[in-house]
Short mmCIF file of C-alpha atoms in Angstrom, two decimals:
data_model
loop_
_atom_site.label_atom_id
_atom_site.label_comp_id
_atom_site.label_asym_id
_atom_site.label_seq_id
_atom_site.Cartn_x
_atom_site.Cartn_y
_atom_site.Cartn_z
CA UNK A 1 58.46 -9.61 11.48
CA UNK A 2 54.56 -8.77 9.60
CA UNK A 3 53.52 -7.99 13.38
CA UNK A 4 56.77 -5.28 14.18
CA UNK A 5 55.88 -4.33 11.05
CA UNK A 6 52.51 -3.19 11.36
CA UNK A 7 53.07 -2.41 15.25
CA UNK A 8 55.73 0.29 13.17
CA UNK A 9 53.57 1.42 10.86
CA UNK A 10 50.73 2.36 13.14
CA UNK A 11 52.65 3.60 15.26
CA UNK A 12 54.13 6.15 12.45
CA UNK A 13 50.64 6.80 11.18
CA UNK A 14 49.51 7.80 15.17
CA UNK A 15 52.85 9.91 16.17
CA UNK A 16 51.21 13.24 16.36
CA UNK A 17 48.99 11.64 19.20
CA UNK A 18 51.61 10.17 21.07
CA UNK A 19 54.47 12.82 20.58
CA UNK A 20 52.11 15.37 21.59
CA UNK A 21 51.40 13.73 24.93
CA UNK A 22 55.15 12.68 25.60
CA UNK A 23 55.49 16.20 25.11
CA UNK A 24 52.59 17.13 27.68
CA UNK A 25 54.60 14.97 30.01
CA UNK A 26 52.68 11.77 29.55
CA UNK A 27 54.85 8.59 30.60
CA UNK A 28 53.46 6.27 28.03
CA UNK A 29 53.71 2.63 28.52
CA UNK A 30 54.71 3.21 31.89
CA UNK A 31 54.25 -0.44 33.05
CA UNK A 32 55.40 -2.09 30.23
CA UNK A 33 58.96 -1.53 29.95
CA UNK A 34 59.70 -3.72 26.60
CA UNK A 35 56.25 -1.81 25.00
CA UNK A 36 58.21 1.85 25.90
CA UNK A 37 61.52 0.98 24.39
CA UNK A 38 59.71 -0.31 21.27
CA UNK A 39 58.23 3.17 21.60
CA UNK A 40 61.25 4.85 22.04
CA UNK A 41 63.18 2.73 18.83
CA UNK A 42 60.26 3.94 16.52
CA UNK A 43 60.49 7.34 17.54
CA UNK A 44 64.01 6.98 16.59
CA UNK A 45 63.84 5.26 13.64
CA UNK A 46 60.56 8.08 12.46
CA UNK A 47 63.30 10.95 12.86
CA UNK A 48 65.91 9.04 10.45
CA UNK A 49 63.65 7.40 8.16
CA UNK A 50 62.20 11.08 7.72
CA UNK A 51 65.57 12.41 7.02
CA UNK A 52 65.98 9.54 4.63
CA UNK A 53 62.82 10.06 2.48
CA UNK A 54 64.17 13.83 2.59
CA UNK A 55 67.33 13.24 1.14
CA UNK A 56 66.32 10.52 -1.49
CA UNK A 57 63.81 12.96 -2.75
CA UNK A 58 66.46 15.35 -3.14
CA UNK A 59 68.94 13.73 -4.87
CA UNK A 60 66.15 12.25 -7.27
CA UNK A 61 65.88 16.02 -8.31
CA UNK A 62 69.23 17.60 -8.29
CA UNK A 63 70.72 14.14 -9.73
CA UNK A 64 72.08 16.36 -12.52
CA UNK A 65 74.49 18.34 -10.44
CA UNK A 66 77.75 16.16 -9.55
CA UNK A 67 77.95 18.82 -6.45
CA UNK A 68 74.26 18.43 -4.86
CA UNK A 69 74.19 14.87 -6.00
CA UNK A 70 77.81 13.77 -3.98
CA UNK A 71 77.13 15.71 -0.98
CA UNK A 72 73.49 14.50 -0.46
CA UNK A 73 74.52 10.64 -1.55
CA UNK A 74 77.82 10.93 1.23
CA UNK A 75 74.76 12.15 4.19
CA UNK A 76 72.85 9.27 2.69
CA UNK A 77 75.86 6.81 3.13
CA UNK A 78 76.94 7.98 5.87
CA UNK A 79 73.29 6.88 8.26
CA UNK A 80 73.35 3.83 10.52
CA UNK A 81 70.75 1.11 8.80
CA UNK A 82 70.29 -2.06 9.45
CA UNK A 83 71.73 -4.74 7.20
CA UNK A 84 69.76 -8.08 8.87
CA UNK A 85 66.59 -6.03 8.58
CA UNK A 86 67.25 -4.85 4.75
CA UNK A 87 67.38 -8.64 4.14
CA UNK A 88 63.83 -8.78 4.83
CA UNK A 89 63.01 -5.90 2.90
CA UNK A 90 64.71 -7.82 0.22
CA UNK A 91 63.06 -11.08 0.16
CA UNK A 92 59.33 -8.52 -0.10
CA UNK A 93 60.45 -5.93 -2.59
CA UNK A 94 63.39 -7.58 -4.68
CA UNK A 95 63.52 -11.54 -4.53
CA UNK A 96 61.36 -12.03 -6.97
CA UNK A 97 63.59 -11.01 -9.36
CA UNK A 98 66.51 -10.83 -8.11
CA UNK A 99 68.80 -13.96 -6.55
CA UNK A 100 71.08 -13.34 -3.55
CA UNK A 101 72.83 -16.52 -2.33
CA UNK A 102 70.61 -19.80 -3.02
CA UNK A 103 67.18 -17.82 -2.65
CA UNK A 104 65.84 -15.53 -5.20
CA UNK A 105 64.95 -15.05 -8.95
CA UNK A 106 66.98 -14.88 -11.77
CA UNK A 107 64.97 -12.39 -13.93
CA UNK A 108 67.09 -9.34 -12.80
CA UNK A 109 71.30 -9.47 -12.10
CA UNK A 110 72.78 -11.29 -9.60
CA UNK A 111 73.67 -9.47 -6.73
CA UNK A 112 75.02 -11.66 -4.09
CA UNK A 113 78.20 -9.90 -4.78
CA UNK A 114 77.08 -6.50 -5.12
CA UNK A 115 78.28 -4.82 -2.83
CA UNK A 116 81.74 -5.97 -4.30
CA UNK A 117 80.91 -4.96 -7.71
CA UNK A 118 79.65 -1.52 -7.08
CA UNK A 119 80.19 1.32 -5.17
CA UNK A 120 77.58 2.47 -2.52
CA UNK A 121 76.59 5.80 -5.35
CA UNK A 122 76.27 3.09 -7.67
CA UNK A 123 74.04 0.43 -5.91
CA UNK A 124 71.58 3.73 -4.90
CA UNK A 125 71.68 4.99 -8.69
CA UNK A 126 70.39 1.27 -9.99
CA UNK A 127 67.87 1.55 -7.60
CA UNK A 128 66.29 5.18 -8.11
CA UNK A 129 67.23 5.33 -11.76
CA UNK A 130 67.04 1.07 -13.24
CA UNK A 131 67.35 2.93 -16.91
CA UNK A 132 70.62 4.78 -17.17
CA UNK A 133 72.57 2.17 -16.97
CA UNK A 134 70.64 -0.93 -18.91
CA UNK A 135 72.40 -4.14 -19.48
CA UNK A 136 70.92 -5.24 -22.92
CA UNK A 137 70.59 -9.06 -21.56
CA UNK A 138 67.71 -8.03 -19.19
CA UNK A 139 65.84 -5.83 -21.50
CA UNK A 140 62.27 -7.29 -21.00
CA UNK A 141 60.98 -9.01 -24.66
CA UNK A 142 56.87 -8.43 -25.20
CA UNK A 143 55.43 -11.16 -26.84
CA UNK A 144 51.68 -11.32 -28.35
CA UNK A 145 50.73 -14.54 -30.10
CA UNK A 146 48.19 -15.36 -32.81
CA UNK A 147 45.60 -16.07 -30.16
CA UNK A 148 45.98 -12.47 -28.45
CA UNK A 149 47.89 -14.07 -25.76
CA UNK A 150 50.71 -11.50 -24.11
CA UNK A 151 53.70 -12.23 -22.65
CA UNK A 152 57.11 -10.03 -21.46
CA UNK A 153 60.25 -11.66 -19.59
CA UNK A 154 63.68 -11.97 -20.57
CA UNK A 155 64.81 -14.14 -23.90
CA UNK A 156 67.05 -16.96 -22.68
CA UNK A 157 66.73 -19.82 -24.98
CA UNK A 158 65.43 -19.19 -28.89
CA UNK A 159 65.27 -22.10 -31.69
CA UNK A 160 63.81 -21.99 -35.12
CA UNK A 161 60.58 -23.62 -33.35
CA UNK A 162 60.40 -22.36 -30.26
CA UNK A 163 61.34 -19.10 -28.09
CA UNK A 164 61.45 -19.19 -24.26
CA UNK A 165 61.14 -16.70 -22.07
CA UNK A 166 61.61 -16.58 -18.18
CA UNK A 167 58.31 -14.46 -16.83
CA UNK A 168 57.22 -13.21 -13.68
CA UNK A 169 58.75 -15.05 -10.32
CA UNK A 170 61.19 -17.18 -12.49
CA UNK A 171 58.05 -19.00 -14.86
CA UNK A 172 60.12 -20.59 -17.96
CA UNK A 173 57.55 -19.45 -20.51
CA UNK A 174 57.83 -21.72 -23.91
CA UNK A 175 56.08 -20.13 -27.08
CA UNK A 176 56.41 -21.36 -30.54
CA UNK A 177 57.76 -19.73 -33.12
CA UNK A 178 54.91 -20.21 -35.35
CA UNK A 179 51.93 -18.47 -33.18
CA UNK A 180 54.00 -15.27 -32.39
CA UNK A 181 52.03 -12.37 -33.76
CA UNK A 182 54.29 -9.45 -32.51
CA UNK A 183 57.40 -9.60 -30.60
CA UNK A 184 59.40 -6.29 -29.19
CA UNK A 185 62.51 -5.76 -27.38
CA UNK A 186 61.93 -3.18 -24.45
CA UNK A 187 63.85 -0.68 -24.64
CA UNK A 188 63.94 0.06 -20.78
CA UNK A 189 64.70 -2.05 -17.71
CA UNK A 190 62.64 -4.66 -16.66
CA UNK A 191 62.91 -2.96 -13.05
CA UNK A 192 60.15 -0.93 -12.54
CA UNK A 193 61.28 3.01 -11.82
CA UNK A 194 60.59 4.75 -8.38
CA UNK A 195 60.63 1.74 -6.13
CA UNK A 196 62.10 3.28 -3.08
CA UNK A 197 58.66 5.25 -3.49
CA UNK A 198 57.27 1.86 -1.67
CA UNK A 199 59.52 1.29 0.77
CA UNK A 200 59.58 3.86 4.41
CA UNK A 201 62.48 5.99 4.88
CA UNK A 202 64.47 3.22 7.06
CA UNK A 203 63.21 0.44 4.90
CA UNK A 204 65.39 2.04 1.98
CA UNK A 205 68.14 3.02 4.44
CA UNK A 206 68.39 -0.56 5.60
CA UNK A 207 68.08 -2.04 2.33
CA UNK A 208 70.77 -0.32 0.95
CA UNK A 209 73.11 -1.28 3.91
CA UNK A 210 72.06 -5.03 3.05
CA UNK A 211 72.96 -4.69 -0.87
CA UNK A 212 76.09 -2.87 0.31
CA UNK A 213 77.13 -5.47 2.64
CA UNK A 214 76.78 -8.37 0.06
CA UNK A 215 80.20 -9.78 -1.04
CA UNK A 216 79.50 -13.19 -1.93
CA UNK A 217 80.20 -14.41 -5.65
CA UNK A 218 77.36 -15.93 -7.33
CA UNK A 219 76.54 -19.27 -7.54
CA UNK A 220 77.42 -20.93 -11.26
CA UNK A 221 74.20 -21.02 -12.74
CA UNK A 222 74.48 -25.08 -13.34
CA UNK A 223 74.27 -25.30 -9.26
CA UNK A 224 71.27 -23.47 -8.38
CA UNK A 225 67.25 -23.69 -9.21
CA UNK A 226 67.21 -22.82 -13.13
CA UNK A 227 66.73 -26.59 -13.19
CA UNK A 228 64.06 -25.90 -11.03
CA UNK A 229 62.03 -23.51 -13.28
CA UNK A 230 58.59 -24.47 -13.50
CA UNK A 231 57.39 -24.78 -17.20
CA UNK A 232 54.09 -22.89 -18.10
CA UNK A 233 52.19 -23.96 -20.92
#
């Protein structure tokens, strides 16, 4: 998958060379039959993930108006992605924090049902916009201690002694009481804002079709990996 990957990217990066000589009539990878419909799928894909970027970009700025924002968001929905491939655009831009199935993180929400829980508009609004609607249990805590040591996760365990915190790719981060210095509830997601602006066109596209297509309820916490959180000290 790295290799299609960066055979796609270069690819994307070189397309005024090549389109301009398919357009001269140059029969590109004319003896390599698997190399030209690689070729041709790119090309393809290039055209929609364009149209994607496009209409992302627009609904980011006329998100205001219920009228641009439906009508953009149904063109949106209504592209072919790829669900399978979204998966691996998962697992590189969202499974550190997020859990879908038995793989994953549990510092953001759950979402191996999500695609049950919310509509398609709403899954693509938690992406572009992670603040306007902010569940108050994963509202990132910042932490400094006496010895100018700083910390920011979620609060999921707190004691007269002893506060813990689950950190960065699911750390279980135990700090006592008694050498906190200054401590501060976020008032914004702990999912950073714009993203999609790191993902191509289709990459987005396909990730939303994976999100969309998940319909699995969550495993009870007492069955997975929080057992399995590695204690940092």
């Amino acid at each position: 998958s790295e290799l299609t990957f960066s055979l796609e990217s270069t690819l994307g990066a070189l397309r005024p060379v090549w389109e301009q000589a398919r357009q001269q009539g140059h029969d590109l990878a004319a003896d390599n039959p698997t190399a030209a419909a690689f070729l041709d799928r790119v090309a393809a894909g290039n055209d929609r993930g364009r149209e994607v970027t496009s209409l992302v970009k627009s609904i980011v700025q006329h998100y205001e108006q219920d009228g641009h924002r439906t009508t953009l968001t149904a063109r949106l929905n209504g592209l072919e992605g790829n669900p399978d491939d979204g998966g691996k655009v998962f697992k590189r831009a969202c499974q550190a924090c997020h859990r879908v199935g038995n793989e994953g993180s549990e510092f953001g929400p759950n979402l191996s049902d999500v695609g049950k829980r919310l509509r398609n508009e709403e899954i693509l609004e938690s992406i572009l916009f992670p603040n306007k609607k902010l569940d108050p249990k994963y509202r990132a805590t910042n932490v400094l201690t006496v010895d100018g040591k700083a910390y920011s996760g979620l609060v999921i365990g707190e004691t007269d002694d002893e506060l813990s915190l689950l950190v960065g790719q699911g750390t279980l981060q135990k700090i006592p009481q008694d050498e906190i210095d200054l401590r501060e509830e976020v008032e914004v997601s702990s999912m950073p804002e714009h993203l999609h602006e790191g993902l191509s066109g289709v990459e987005f596209l396909d990730l939303l079709k994976f999100l969309g297509a998940q319909q699995t309820a969550p495993t009870p916490p007492a069955e997975h990996s929080k057992q399995k959180i590695p204690r940092e000290m």
